[in-house]
PDB file of C-alpha atoms in Angstrom:
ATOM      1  CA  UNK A   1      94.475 110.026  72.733  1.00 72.00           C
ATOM      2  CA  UNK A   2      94.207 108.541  75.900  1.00 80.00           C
ATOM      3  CA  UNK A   3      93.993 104.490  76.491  1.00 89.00           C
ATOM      4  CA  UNK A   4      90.562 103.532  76.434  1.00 94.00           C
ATOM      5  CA  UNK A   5      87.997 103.532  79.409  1.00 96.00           C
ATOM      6  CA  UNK A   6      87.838 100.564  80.480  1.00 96.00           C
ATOM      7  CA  UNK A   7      91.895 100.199  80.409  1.00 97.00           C
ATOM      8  CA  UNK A   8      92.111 102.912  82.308  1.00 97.00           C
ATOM      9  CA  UNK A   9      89.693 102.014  84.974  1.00 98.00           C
ATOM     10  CA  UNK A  10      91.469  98.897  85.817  1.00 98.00           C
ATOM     11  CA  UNK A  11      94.612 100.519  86.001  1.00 98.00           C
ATOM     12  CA  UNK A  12      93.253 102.663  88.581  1.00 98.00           C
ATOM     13  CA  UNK A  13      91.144  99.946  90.191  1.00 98.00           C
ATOM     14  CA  UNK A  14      94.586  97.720  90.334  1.00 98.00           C
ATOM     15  CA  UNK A  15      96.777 100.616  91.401  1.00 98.00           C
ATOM     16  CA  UNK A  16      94.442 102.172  93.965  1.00 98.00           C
ATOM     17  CA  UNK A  17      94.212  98.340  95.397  1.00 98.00           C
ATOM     18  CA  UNK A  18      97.564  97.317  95.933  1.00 98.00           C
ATOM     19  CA  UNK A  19      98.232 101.452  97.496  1.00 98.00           C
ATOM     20  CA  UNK A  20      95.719 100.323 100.338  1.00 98.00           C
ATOM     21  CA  UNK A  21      97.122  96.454 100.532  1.00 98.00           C
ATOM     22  CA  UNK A  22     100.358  98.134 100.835  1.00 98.00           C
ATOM     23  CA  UNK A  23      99.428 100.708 103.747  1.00 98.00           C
ATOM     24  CA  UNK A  24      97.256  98.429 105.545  1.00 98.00           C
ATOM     25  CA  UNK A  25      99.644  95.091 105.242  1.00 98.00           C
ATOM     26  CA  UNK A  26     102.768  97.613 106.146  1.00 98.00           C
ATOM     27  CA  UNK A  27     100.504  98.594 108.917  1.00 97.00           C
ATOM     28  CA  UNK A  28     100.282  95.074 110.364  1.00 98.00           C
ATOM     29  CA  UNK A  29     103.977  94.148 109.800  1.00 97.00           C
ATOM     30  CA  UNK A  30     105.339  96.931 111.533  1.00 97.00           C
ATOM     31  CA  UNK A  31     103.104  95.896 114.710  1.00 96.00           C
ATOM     32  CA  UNK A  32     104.405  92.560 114.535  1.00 96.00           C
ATOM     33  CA  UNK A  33     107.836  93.250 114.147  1.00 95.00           C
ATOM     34  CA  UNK A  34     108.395  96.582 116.190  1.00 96.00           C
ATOM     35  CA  UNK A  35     105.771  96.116 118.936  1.00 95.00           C
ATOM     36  CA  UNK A  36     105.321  99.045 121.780  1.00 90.00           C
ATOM     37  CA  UNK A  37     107.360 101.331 119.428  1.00 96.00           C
ATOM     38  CA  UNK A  38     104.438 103.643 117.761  1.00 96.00           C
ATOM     39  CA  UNK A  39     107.140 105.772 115.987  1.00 96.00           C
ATOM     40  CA  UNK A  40     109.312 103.149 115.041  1.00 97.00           C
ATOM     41  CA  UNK A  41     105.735 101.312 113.508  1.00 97.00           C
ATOM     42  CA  UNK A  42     105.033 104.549 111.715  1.00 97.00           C
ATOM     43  CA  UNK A  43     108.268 104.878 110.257  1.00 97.00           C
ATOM     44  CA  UNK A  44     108.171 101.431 108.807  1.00 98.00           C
ATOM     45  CA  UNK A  45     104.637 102.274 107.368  1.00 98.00           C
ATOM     46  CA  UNK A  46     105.578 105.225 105.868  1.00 98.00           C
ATOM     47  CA  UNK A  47     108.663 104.043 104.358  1.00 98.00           C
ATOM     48  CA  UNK A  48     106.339 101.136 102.583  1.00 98.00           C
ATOM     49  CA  UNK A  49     104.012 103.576 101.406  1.00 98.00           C
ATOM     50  CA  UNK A  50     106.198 106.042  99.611  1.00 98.00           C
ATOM     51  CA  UNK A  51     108.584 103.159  97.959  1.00 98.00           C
ATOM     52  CA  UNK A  52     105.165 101.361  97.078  1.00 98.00           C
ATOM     53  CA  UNK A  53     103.948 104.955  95.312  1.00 98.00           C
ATOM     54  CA  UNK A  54     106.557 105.307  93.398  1.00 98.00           C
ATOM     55  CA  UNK A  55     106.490 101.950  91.874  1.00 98.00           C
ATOM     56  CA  UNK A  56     102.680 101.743  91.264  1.00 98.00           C
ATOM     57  CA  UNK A  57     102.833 105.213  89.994  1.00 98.00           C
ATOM     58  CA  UNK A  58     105.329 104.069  87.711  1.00 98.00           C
ATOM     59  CA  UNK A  59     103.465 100.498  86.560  1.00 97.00           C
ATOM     60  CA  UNK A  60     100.359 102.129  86.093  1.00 98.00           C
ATOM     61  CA  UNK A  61     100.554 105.239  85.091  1.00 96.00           C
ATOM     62  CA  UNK A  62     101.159 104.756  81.380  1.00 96.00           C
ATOM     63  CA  UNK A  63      97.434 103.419  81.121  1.00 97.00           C
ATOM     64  CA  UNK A  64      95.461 106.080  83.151  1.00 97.00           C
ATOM     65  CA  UNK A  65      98.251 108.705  84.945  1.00 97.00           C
ATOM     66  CA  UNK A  66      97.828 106.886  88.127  1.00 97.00           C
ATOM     67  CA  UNK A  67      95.657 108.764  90.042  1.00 98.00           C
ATOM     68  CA  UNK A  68      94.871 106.807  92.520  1.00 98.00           C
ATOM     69  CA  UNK A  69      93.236 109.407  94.352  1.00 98.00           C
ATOM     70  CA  UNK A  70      89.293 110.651  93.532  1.00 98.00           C
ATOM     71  CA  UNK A  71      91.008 114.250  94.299  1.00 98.00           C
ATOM     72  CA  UNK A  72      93.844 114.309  92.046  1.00 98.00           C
ATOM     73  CA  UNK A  73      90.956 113.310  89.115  1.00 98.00           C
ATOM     74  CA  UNK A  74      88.344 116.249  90.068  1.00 98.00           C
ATOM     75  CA  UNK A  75      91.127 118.175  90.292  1.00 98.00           C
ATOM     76  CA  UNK A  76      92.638 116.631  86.475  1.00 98.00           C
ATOM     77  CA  UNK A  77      88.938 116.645  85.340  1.00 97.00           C
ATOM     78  CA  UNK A  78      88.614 120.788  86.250  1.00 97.00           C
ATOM     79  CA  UNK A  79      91.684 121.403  84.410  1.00 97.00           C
ATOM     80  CA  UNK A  80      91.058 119.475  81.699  1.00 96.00           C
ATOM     81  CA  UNK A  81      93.422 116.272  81.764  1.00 96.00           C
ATOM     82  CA  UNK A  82      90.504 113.777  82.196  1.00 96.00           C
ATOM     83  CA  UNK A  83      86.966 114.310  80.576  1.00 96.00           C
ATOM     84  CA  UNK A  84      84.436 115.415  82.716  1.00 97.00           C
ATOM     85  CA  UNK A  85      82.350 112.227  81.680  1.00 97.00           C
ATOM     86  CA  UNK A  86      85.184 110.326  83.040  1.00 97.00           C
ATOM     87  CA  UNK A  87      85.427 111.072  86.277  1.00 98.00           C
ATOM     88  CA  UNK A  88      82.956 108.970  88.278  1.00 98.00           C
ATOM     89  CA  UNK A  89      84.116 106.406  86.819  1.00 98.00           C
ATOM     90  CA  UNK A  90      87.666 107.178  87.991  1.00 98.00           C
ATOM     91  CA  UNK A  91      85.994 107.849  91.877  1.00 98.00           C
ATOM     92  CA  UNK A  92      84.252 104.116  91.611  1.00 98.00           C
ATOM     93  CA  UNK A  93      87.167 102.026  90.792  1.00 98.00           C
ATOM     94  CA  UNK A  94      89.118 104.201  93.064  1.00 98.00           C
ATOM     95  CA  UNK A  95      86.954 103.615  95.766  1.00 98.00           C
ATOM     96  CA  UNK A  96      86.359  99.991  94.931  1.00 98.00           C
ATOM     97  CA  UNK A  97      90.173  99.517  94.466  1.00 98.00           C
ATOM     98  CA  UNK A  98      90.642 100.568  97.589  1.00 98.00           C
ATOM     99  CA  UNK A  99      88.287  98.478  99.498  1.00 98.00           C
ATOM    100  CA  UNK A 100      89.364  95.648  97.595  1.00 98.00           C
ATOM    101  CA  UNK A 101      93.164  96.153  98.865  1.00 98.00           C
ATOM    102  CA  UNK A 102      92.031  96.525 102.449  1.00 98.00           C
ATOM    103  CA  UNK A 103      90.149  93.177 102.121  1.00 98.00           C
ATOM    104  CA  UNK A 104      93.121  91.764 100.359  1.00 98.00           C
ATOM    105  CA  UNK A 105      95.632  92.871 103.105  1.00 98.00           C
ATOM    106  CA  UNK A 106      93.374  91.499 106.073  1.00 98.00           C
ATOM    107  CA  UNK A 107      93.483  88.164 104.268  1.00 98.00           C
ATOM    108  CA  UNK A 108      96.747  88.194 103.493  1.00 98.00           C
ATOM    109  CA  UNK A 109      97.493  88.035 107.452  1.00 97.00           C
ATOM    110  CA  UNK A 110      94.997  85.799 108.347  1.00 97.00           C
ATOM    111  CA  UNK A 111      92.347  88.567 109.671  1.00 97.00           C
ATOM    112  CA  UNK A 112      88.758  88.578 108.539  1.00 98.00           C
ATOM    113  CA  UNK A 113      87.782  89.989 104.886  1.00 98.00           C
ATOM    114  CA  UNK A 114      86.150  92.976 106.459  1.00 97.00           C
ATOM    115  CA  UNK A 115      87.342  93.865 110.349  1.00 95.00           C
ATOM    116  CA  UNK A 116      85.937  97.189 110.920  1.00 97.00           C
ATOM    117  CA  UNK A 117      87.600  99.684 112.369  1.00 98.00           C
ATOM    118  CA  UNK A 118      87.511 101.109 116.474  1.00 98.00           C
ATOM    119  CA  UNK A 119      90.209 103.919 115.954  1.00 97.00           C
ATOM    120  CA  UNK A 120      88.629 106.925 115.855  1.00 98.00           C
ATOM    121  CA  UNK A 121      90.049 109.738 114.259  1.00 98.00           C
ATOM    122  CA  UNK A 122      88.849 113.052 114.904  1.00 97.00           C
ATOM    123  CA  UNK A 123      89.406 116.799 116.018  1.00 97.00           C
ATOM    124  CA  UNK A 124      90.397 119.850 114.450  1.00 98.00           C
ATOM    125  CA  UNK A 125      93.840 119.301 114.238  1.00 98.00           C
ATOM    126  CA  UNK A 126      93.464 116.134 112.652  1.00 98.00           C
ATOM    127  CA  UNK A 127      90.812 117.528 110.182  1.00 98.00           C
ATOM    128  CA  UNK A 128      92.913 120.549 109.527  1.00 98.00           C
ATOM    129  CA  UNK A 129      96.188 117.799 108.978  1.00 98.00           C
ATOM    130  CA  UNK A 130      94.203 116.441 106.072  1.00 98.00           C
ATOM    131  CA  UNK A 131      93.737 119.926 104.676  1.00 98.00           C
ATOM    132  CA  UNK A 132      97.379 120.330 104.491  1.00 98.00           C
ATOM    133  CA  UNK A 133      98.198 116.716 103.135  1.00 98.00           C
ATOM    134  CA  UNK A 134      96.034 117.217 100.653  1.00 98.00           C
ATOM    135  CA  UNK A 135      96.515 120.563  99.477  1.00 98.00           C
ATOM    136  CA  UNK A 136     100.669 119.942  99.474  1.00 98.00           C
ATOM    137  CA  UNK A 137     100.068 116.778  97.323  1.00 98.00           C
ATOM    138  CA  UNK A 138      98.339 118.562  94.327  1.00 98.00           C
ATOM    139  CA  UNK A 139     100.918 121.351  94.631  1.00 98.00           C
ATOM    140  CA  UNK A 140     103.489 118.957  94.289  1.00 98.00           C
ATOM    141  CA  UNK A 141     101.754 116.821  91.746  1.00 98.00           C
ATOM    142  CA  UNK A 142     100.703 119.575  89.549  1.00 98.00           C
ATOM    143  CA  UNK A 143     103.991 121.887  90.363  1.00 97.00           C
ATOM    144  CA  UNK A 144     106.261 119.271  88.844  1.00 97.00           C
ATOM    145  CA  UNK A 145     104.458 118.525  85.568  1.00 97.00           C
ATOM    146  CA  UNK A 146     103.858 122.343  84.715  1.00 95.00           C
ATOM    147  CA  UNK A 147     107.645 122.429  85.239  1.00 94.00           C
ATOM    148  CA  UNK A 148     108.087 119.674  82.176  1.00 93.00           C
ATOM    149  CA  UNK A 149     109.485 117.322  84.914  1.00 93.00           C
ATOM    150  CA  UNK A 150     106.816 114.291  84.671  1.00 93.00           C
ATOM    151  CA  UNK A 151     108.920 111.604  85.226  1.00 94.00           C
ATOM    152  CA  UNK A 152     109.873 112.723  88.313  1.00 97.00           C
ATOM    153  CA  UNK A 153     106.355 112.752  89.566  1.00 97.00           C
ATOM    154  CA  UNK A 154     106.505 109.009  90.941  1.00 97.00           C
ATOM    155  CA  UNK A 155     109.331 109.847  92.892  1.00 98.00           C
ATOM    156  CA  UNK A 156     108.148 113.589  94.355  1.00 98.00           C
ATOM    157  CA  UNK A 157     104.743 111.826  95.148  1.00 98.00           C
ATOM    158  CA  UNK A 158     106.259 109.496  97.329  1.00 98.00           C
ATOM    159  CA  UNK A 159     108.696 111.673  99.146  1.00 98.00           C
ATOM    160  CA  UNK A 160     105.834 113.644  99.467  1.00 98.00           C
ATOM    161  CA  UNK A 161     103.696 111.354 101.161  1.00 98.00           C
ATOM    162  CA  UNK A 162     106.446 109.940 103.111  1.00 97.00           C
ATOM    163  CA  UNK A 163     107.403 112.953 104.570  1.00 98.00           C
ATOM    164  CA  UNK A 164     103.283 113.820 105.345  1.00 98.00           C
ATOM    165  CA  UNK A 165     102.968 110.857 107.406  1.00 97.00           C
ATOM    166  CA  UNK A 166     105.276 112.465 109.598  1.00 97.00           C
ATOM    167  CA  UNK A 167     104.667 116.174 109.537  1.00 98.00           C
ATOM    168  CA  UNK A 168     100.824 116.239 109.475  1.00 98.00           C
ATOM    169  CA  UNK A 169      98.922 115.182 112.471  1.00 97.00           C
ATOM    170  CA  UNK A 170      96.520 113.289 110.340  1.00 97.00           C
ATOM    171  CA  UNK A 171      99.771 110.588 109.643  1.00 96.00           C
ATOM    172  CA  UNK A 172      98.304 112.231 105.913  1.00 96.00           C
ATOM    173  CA  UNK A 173      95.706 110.109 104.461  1.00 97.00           C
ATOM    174  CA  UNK A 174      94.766 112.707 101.393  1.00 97.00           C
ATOM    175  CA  UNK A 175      93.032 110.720  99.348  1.00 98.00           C
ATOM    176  CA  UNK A 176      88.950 109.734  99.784  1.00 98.00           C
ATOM    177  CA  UNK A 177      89.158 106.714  98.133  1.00 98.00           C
ATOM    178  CA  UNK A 178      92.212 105.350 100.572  1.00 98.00           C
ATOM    179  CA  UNK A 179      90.279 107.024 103.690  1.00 98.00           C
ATOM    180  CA  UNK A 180      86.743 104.596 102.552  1.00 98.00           C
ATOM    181  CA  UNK A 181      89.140 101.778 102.454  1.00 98.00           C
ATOM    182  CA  UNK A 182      91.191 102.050 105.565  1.00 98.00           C
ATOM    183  CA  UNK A 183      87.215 101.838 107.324  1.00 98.00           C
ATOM    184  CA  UNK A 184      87.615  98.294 106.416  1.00 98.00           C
ATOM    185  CA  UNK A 185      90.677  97.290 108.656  1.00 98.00           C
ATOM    186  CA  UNK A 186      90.892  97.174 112.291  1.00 98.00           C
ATOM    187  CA  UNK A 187      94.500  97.347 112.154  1.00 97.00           C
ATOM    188  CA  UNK A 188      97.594 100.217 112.641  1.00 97.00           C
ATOM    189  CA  UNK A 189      96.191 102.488 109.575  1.00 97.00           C
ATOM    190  CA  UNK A 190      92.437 102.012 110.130  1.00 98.00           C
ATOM    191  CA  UNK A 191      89.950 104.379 110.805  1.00 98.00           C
ATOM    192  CA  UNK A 192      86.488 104.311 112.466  1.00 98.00           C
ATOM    193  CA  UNK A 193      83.470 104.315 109.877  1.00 98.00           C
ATOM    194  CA  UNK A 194      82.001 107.102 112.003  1.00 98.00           C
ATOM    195  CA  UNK A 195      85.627 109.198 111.635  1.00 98.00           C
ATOM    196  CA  UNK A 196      85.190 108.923 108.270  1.00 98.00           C
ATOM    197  CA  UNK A 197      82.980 111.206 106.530  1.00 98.00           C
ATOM    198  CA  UNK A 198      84.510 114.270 108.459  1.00 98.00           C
ATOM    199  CA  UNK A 199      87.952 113.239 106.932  1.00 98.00           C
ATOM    200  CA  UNK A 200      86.344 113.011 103.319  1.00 98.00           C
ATOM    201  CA  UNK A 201      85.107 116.435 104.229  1.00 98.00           C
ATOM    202  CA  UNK A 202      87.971 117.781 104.947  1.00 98.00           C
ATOM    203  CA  UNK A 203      89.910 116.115 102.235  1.00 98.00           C
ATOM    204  CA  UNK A 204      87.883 117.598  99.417  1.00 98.00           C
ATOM    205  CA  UNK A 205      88.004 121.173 101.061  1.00 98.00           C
ATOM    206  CA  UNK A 206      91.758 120.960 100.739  1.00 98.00           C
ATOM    207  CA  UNK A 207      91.242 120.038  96.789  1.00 98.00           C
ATOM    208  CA  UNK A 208      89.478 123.009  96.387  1.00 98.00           C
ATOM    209  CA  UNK A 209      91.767 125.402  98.024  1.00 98.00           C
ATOM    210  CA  UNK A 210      94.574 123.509  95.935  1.00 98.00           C
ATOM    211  CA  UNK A 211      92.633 123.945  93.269  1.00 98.00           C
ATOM    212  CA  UNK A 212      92.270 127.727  93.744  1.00 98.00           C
ATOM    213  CA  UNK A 213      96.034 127.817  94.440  1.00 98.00           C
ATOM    214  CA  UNK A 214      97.345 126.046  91.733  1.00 98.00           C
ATOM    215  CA  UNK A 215      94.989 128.124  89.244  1.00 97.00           C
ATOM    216  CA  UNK A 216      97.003 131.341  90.799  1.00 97.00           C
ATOM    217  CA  UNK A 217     100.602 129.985  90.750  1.00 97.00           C
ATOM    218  CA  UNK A 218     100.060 128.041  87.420  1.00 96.00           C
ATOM    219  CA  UNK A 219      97.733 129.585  85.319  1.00 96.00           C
ATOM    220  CA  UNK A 220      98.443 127.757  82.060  1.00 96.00           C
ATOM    221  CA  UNK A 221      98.450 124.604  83.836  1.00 96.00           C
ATOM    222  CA  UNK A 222      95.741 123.300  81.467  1.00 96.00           C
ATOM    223  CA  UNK A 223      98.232 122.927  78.487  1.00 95.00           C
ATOM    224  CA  UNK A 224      99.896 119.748  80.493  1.00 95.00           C
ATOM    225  CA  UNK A 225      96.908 118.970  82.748  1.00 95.00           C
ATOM    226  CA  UNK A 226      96.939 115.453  80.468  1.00 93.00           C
ATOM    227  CA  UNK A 227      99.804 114.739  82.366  1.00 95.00           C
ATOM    228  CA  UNK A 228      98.961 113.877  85.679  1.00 97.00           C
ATOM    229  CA  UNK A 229     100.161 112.323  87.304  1.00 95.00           C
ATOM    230  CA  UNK A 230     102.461 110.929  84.452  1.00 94.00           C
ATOM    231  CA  UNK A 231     101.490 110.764  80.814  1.00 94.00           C
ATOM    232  CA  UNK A 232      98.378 108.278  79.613  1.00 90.00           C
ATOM    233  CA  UNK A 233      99.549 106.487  76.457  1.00 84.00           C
ATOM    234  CA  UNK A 234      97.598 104.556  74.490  1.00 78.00           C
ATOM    235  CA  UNK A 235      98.833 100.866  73.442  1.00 68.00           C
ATOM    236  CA  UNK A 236     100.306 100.354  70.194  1.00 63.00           C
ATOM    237  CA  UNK A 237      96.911  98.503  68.901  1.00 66.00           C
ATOM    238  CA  UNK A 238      94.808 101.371  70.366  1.00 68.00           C
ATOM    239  CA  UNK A 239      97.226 104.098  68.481  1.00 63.00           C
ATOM    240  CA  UNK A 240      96.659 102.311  65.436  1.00 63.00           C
ATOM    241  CA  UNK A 241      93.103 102.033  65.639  1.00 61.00           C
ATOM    242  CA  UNK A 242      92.536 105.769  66.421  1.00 57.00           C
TER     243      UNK A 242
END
C-alpha cells in the first residue's frame, strides 16, 4: 500500500521544485563564476543536477518513488506502478513544482519571480536530442528495477542525466514538467515559451517509443512497476491504519 495521495503529491511537488531550483540556480552560478566559458558553465550545471538527483531521489522517494517527471508516471501509470486515477494529479504538482522552483531560484539571486525566457530552442536536432534523453532515461530507470537493483536507481538516474547534458544536443531536458518550468527563467537553462510546446512534443513521443521498448526487452516489467523510481512506503501510522 502506497503512502496516501496527498503525501505523495507533496513529495513530488517538493522534489520536482527543488530539481528546477537546482538546474536553474546552478545555471546562474556557473555564469557568474565561469563567465565566457559555455562548456565550462555546462559542466558545472550538469554536475549540480545529477548530485542534486540523486539526493532528492533519495529524500523523496520513500513517499511517492520520486518521479519527478510527468513521463516517468504515464509511463508507471501504463505499467501499473501508479493508479491510473493518480496520474494527473502526479502531472499537476509536477508541473506546479516545477514552476515553483524556477520562481524560487530567480529569487534566490535577486532576479524577478517570473523573467521569461528569450532562448529559443528549436530544430530537428534539438527535438530529436529530447527523443533520445528521454527514451535512455526510462530504459535506465525501468532497466535497473526489473534487474532487483532499486537502490541504485538514484544514483543511475543521475549519471544518466549527467552524462545527457553532454551527449544530447538538447543539453537533455526529458522531463515536461522541468521543460514548463525552465519557460519561467531568463537565465543559462531557460527556454523560450514559444520553444516549448515542440519540446513537450517531442518529449512525450520519446515516452512512447520507451514505452514500446521497454514492453519488448522487459515484458514482466509490471511485477516491479511499483518500484519506480524507488519503492513508495507507507509511514508507520499509515501501515497501521491500512
Amino acid at each position: 500500500m502506497p503512502p496516501v495521495l496527498w503525501r505523495r503529491l507533496l513529495a513530488e511537488f517538493c522534489g520536482t521544485a527543488f530539481l528546477v531550483a537546482v538546474v536553474v540556480g546552478a545555471g546562474v552560478a556557473a555564469q557568474n563564476l565561469s563567465p565566457g566559458d559555455v562548456g565550462l558553465q555546462l559542466f558545472e550545471n550538469a554536475a549540480a543536477t545529477a548530485a542534486g538527483l540523486v539526493a532528492l531521489i533519495l529524500a523523496f522517494g520513500p513517499v511517492s518513488g520520486a518521479h519527478f517527471n510527468p513521463v516517468v508516471s504515464a509511463a508507471d501509470s501504463f505499467f501499473g506502478g501508479l493508479r491510473a486515477r493518480d496520474l494527473p494529479a502526479y502531472v499537476a504538482a509536477q508541473v506546479a513544482g516545477a514552476i515553483a522552483g524556477s520562481v524560487i531560484a530567480n529569487l534566490m539571486f535577486n532576479l524577478d519571480a517570473v523573467t521569461w525566457s528569450t532562448k529559443t530552442r528549436t530544430g530537428g536536432g534539438l527535438w530529436l536530442g529530447e527523443v533520445v534523453a528521454t527514451i535512455g532515461l526510462l530504459i535506465v530507470i525501468f532497466g535497473v528495477v526489473r534487474s532487483g537493483r532499486s537502490s541504485a536507481a538514484p544514483f543511475a538516474v543521475g549519471a544518466y542525466i549527467g552524462a545527457a547534458y553532454f551527449f544530447t544536443s538538447s543539453t537533455s531536458f526529458a522531463n515536461p514538467a522541468v521543460t514548463i518550468g525552465r519557460a519561467f527563467t531568463n537565465t543559462f537553462a531557460g527556454i523560450k515559451p514559444s520553444s516549448v510546446p515542440a519540446f513537450v512534443a517531442f518529449e512525450l513521443v520519446g515516452g512512447l517509443l520507451a514505452v514500446g521498448l521497454i514492453w519488448a526487452l522487459y515484458p514482466d516489467i509490471a511485477a516491479v512497476a511499483d518500484e519506480v523510481i524507488v519503492p513508495a512506503e507507507p509511514s508507520l501510522e499509515e501501515a497501521t491504519h491500512a
